Amino acid sequence: MANTREARVAEQIQQIVARMITTKIKDPRLGMVTVTDTRVSGDLQHATVYYTVLGSEQDAIRTARALESAKGLIRSAVGKGVGLRLTPTIEFERDSVPEQSRSIENALVAARAHDAYVRRIAEGAVFAGEADPYKKPRDIEASDTDGYDG
């Protein structure tokens, strides 16, 4: 965020939403939710709250429905807590960082396994040509210089 006011408002909204989820919202569909980030538009009229859910995909779907149904209550608390002239609209979006980090972790594991495989193959390997593959200038023989006056 470019503006410190935007950053401050986003942090306040994040804290209020996290507090509401843990203390006020008693929806049984709500799973183990962590509010990871909040972004606010430049005019402070719209806030996107990013969250993660511990559990299965079904838990994430149920939690998304619970958050959607509690959006009015949460927006009301945000309006009281932030103290802006106009209360921003709230949008909940599931954070994709855990899935991205999991795919990066899987790629790193695959790269380590491939490196180990290449290392095992290279242990008994020998060069395909001579030990020193670089060409060296030949010694100039007298037969090569016949007819040359230089």
PDB file of C-alpha atoms in Angstrom:
ATOM      1  CA  MET A   1       0.000   0.000   0.000  1.00  0.00           C
ATOM      2  CA  ALA A   2       1.328   3.347  -0.974  1.00  0.00           C
ATOM      3  CA  ASN A   3      -0.423   5.368   1.713  1.00  0.00           C
ATOM      4  CA  THR A   4       0.220   4.988   5.437  1.00  0.00           C
ATOM      5  CA  ARG A   5      -3.435   5.769   6.131  1.00  0.00           C
ATOM      6  CA  GLU A   6      -4.489   2.877   3.895  1.00  0.00           C
ATOM      7  CA  ALA A   7      -2.060   0.594   5.695  1.00  0.00           C
ATOM      8  CA  ARG A   8      -3.322   1.711   9.106  1.00  0.00           C
ATOM      9  CA  VAL A   9      -6.984   1.238   8.139  1.00  0.00           C
ATOM     10  CA  ALA A  10      -6.210  -2.170   6.604  1.00  0.00           C
ATOM     11  CA  GLU A  11      -4.475  -3.273   9.796  1.00  0.00           C
ATOM     12  CA  GLN A  12      -7.397  -2.079  11.932  1.00  0.00           C
ATOM     13  CA  ILE A  13      -9.871  -3.930   9.724  1.00  0.00           C
ATOM     14  CA  GLN A  14      -7.759  -7.080   9.884  1.00  0.00           C
ATOM     15  CA  GLN A  15      -7.672  -6.972  13.687  1.00  0.00           C
ATOM     16  CA  ILE A  16     -11.400  -6.297  13.976  1.00  0.00           C
ATOM     17  CA  VAL A  17     -12.297  -9.109  11.574  1.00  0.00           C
ATOM     18  CA  ALA A  18      -9.993 -11.567  13.345  1.00  0.00           C
ATOM     19  CA  ARG A  19     -11.467 -10.619  16.705  1.00  0.00           C
ATOM     20  CA  MET A  20     -15.018 -10.983  15.357  1.00  0.00           C
ATOM     21  CA  ILE A  21     -14.269 -14.422  13.916  1.00  0.00           C
ATOM     22  CA  THR A  22     -12.810 -15.718  17.163  1.00  0.00           C
ATOM     23  CA  THR A  23     -15.235 -14.175  19.647  1.00  0.00           C
ATOM     24  CA  LYS A  24     -18.524 -13.002  18.144  1.00  0.00           C
ATOM     25  CA  ILE A  25     -19.403 -15.279  15.229  1.00  0.00           C
ATOM     26  CA  LYS A  26     -20.847 -18.542  16.516  1.00  0.00           C
ATOM     27  CA  ASP A  27     -21.620 -20.173  13.158  1.00  0.00           C
ATOM     28  CA  PRO A  28     -20.960 -23.957  13.332  1.00  0.00           C
ATOM     29  CA  ARG A  29     -19.799 -23.897   9.697  1.00  0.00           C
ATOM     30  CA  LEU A  30     -16.878 -21.666  10.641  1.00  0.00           C
ATOM     31  CA  GLY A  31     -13.652 -23.680  10.736  1.00  0.00           C
ATOM     32  CA  MET A  32     -10.178 -22.864  11.964  1.00  0.00           C
ATOM     33  CA  VAL A  33      -9.738 -19.502  10.213  1.00  0.00           C
ATOM     34  CA  THR A  34      -6.673 -17.286  10.136  1.00  0.00           C
ATOM     35  CA  VAL A  35      -6.929 -13.791   8.694  1.00  0.00           C
ATOM     36  CA  THR A  36      -3.675 -13.425   6.760  1.00  0.00           C
ATOM     37  CA  ASP A  37      -3.950 -10.030   5.081  1.00  0.00           C
ATOM     38  CA  THR A  38      -6.287  -7.142   4.354  1.00  0.00           C
ATOM     39  CA  ARG A  39      -6.099  -4.743   1.450  1.00  0.00           C
ATOM     40  CA  VAL A  40      -8.005  -1.496   1.221  1.00  0.00           C
ATOM     41  CA  SER A  41      -8.736   0.522  -1.917  1.00  0.00           C
ATOM     42  CA  GLY A  42      -7.226   3.981  -2.253  1.00  0.00           C
ATOM     43  CA  ASP A  43     -10.489   5.715  -1.395  1.00  0.00           C
ATOM     44  CA  LEU A  44     -11.016   3.423   1.639  1.00  0.00           C
ATOM     45  CA  GLN A  45     -14.379   2.292   0.259  1.00  0.00           C
ATOM     46  CA  HIS A  46     -13.561  -1.372  -0.293  1.00  0.00           C
ATOM     47  CA  ALA A  47     -11.634  -3.886   1.817  1.00  0.00           C
ATOM     48  CA  THR A  48     -10.565  -7.365   0.761  1.00  0.00           C
ATOM     49  CA  VAL A  49      -9.863  -9.703   3.666  1.00  0.00           C
ATOM     50  CA  TYR A  50      -7.666 -12.712   2.876  1.00  0.00           C
ATOM     51  CA  TYR A  51      -7.957 -15.795   5.046  1.00  0.00           C
ATOM     52  CA  THR A  52      -6.809 -19.400   5.265  1.00  0.00           C
ATOM     53  CA  VAL A  53      -8.684 -22.389   6.626  1.00  0.00           C
ATOM     54  CA  LEU A  54      -7.151 -25.365   8.362  1.00  0.00           C
ATOM     55  CA  GLY A  55      -8.719 -28.574   7.131  1.00  0.00           C
ATOM     56  CA  SER A  56     -10.194 -30.068   4.005  1.00  0.00           C
ATOM     57  CA  GLU A  57     -11.689 -28.411   0.952  1.00  0.00           C
ATOM     58  CA  GLN A  58     -15.163 -29.021   2.428  1.00  0.00           C
ATOM     59  CA  ASP A  59     -14.144 -27.104   5.559  1.00  0.00           C
ATOM     60  CA  ALA A  60     -12.995 -24.222   3.360  1.00  0.00           C
ATOM     61  CA  ILE A  61     -16.303 -24.165   1.479  1.00  0.00           C
ATOM     62  CA  ARG A  62     -18.333 -24.205   4.696  1.00  0.00           C
ATOM     63  CA  THR A  63     -16.160 -21.449   6.173  1.00  0.00           C
ATOM     64  CA  ALA A  64     -16.596 -19.303   3.063  1.00  0.00           C
ATOM     65  CA  ARG A  65     -20.367 -19.641   3.390  1.00  0.00           C
ATOM     66  CA  ALA A  66     -20.222 -18.764   7.105  1.00  0.00           C
ATOM     67  CA  LEU A  67     -18.117 -15.673   6.440  1.00  0.00           C
ATOM     68  CA  GLU A  68     -20.457 -14.599   3.659  1.00  0.00           C
ATOM     69  CA  SER A  69     -23.471 -14.904   5.928  1.00  0.00           C
ATOM     70  CA  ALA A  70     -21.722 -12.962   8.725  1.00  0.00           C
ATOM     71  CA  LYS A  71     -20.523 -10.204   6.387  1.00  0.00           C
ATOM     72  CA  GLY A  72     -23.132  -7.687   7.619  1.00  0.00           C
ATOM     73  CA  LEU A  73     -22.259  -8.207  11.277  1.00  0.00           C
ATOM     74  CA  ILE A  74     -18.553  -7.928  10.495  1.00  0.00           C
ATOM     75  CA  ARG A  75     -19.044  -4.794   8.390  1.00  0.00           C
ATOM     76  CA  SER A  76     -21.025  -3.215  11.207  1.00  0.00           C
ATOM     77  CA  ALA A  77     -18.212  -3.903  13.683  1.00  0.00           C
ATOM     78  CA  VAL A  78     -15.645  -2.560  11.207  1.00  0.00           C
ATOM     79  CA  GLY A  79     -17.672   0.631  10.796  1.00  0.00           C
ATOM     80  CA  LYS A  80     -17.764   1.195  14.545  1.00  0.00           C
ATOM     81  CA  GLY A  81     -14.126   0.254  15.094  1.00  0.00           C
ATOM     82  CA  VAL A  82     -12.412   2.107  12.267  1.00  0.00           C
ATOM     83  CA  GLY A  83     -14.219   5.425  12.587  1.00  0.00           C
ATOM     84  CA  LEU A  84     -14.403   6.379   8.919  1.00  0.00           C
ATOM     85  CA  ARG A  85     -17.152   8.537   7.470  1.00  0.00           C
ATOM     86  CA  LEU A  86     -18.221   5.707   5.164  1.00  0.00           C
ATOM     87  CA  THR A  87     -17.862   2.069   6.169  1.00  0.00           C
ATOM     88  CA  PRO A  88     -15.963   0.106   3.514  1.00  0.00           C
ATOM     89  CA  THR A  89     -17.553  -2.890   1.851  1.00  0.00           C
ATOM     90  CA  ILE A  90     -16.001  -6.161   2.931  1.00  0.00           C
ATOM     91  CA  GLU A  91     -15.047  -8.977   0.602  1.00  0.00           C
ATOM     92  CA  PHE A  92     -13.601 -12.274   1.808  1.00  0.00           C
ATOM     93  CA  GLU A  93     -11.105 -14.072  -0.371  1.00  0.00           C
ATOM     94  CA  ARG A  94      -9.354 -17.320   0.390  1.00  0.00           C
ATOM     95  CA  ASP A  95      -5.599 -16.806   0.467  1.00  0.00           C
ATOM     96  CA  SER A  96      -3.719 -18.819  -2.141  1.00  0.00           C
ATOM     97  CA  VAL A  97      -0.307 -18.476  -0.484  1.00  0.00           C
ATOM     98  CA  PRO A  98      -0.427 -21.893   1.275  1.00  0.00           C
ATOM     99  CA  GLU A  99      -1.196 -23.691  -1.998  1.00  0.00           C
ATOM    100  CA  GLN A 100       1.534 -21.767  -3.812  1.00  0.00           C
ATOM    101  CA  SER A 101       4.075 -22.506  -1.120  1.00  0.00           C
ATOM    102  CA  ARG A 102       3.078 -26.173  -1.173  1.00  0.00           C
ATOM    103  CA  SER A 103       3.650 -26.348  -4.942  1.00  0.00           C
ATOM    104  CA  ILE A 104       7.027 -24.602  -4.579  1.00  0.00           C
ATOM    105  CA  GLU A 105       7.964 -27.056  -1.814  1.00  0.00           C
ATOM    106  CA  ASN A 106       7.001 -29.988  -4.067  1.00  0.00           C
ATOM    107  CA  ALA A 107       9.106 -28.541  -6.901  1.00  0.00           C
ATOM    108  CA  LEU A 108      12.092 -28.194  -4.552  1.00  0.00           C
ATOM    109  CA  VAL A 109      11.716 -31.805  -3.388  1.00  0.00           C
ATOM    110  CA  ALA A 110      11.594 -32.971  -7.011  1.00  0.00           C
ATOM    111  CA  ALA A 111      14.693 -30.885  -7.856  1.00  0.00           C
ATOM    112  CA  ARG A 112      16.615 -32.367  -4.902  1.00  0.00           C
ATOM    113  CA  ALA A 113      15.663 -35.880  -5.991  1.00  0.00           C
ATOM    114  CA  HIS A 114      16.779 -35.160  -9.553  1.00  0.00           C
ATOM    115  CA  ASP A 115      20.074 -33.683  -8.300  1.00  0.00           C
ATOM    116  CA  ALA A 116      20.706 -36.809  -6.228  1.00  0.00           C
ATOM    117  CA  TYR A 117      19.963 -38.985  -9.279  1.00  0.00           C
ATOM    118  CA  VAL A 118      22.400 -36.996 -11.439  1.00  0.00           C
ATOM    119  CA  ARG A 119      25.023 -37.165  -8.677  1.00  0.00           C
ATOM    120  CA  ARG A 120      24.691 -40.979  -8.520  1.00  0.00           C
ATOM    121  CA  ILE A 121      25.081 -41.256 -12.282  1.00  0.00           C
ATOM    122  CA  ALA A 122      28.088 -38.936 -12.329  1.00  0.00           C
ATOM    123  CA  GLU A 123      30.012 -40.887  -9.654  1.00  0.00           C
ATOM    124  CA  GLY A 124      31.446 -43.517 -12.007  1.00  0.00           C
ATOM    125  CA  ALA A 125      31.480 -41.407 -15.124  1.00  0.00           C
ATOM    126  CA  VAL A 126      34.588 -40.889 -17.252  1.00  0.00           C
ATOM    127  CA  PHE A 127      35.270 -38.314 -19.910  1.00  0.00           C
ATOM    128  CA  ALA A 128      34.180 -39.247 -23.426  1.00  0.00           C
ATOM    129  CA  GLY A 129      37.366 -38.026 -25.081  1.00  0.00           C
ATOM    130  CA  GLU A 130      40.823 -37.216 -23.903  1.00  0.00           C
ATOM    131  CA  ALA A 131      41.424 -35.993 -20.384  1.00  0.00           C
ATOM    132  CA  ASP A 132      42.248 -32.543 -21.775  1.00  0.00           C
ATOM    133  CA  PRO A 133      39.750 -31.835 -24.567  1.00  0.00           C
ATOM    134  CA  TYR A 134      41.152 -28.436 -25.544  1.00  0.00           C
ATOM    135  CA  LYS A 135      43.191 -28.209 -28.749  1.00  0.00           C
ATOM    136  CA  LYS A 136      46.748 -27.013 -28.436  1.00  0.00           C
ATOM    137  CA  PRO A 137      48.775 -25.399 -31.193  1.00  0.00           C
ATOM    138  CA  ARG A 138      50.873 -27.970 -32.999  1.00  0.00           C
ATOM    139  CA  ASP A 139      54.585 -27.672 -33.248  1.00  0.00           C
ATOM    140  CA  ILE A 140      55.464 -26.149 -36.568  1.00  0.00           C
ATOM    141  CA  GLU A 141      57.396 -28.686 -38.580  1.00  0.00           C
ATOM    142  CA  ALA A 142      59.770 -27.872 -41.412  1.00  0.00           C
ATOM    143  CA  SER A 143      57.562 -29.760 -43.849  1.00  0.00           C
ATOM    144  CA  ASP A 144      54.652 -27.457 -43.132  1.00  0.00           C
ATOM    145  CA  THR A 145      56.636 -24.328 -43.985  1.00  0.00           C
ATOM    146  CA  ASP A 146      57.844 -25.441 -47.447  1.00  0.00           C
ATOM    147  CA  GLY A 147      57.160 -22.781 -49.983  1.00  0.00           C
ATOM    148  CA  TYR A 148      56.622 -20.122 -47.445  1.00  0.00           C
ATOM    149  CA  ASP A 149      58.960 -17.154 -47.667  1.00  0.00           C
ATOM    150  CA  GLY A 150      57.721 -15.245 -44.729  1.00  0.00           C
TER     151      GLY A 150
END
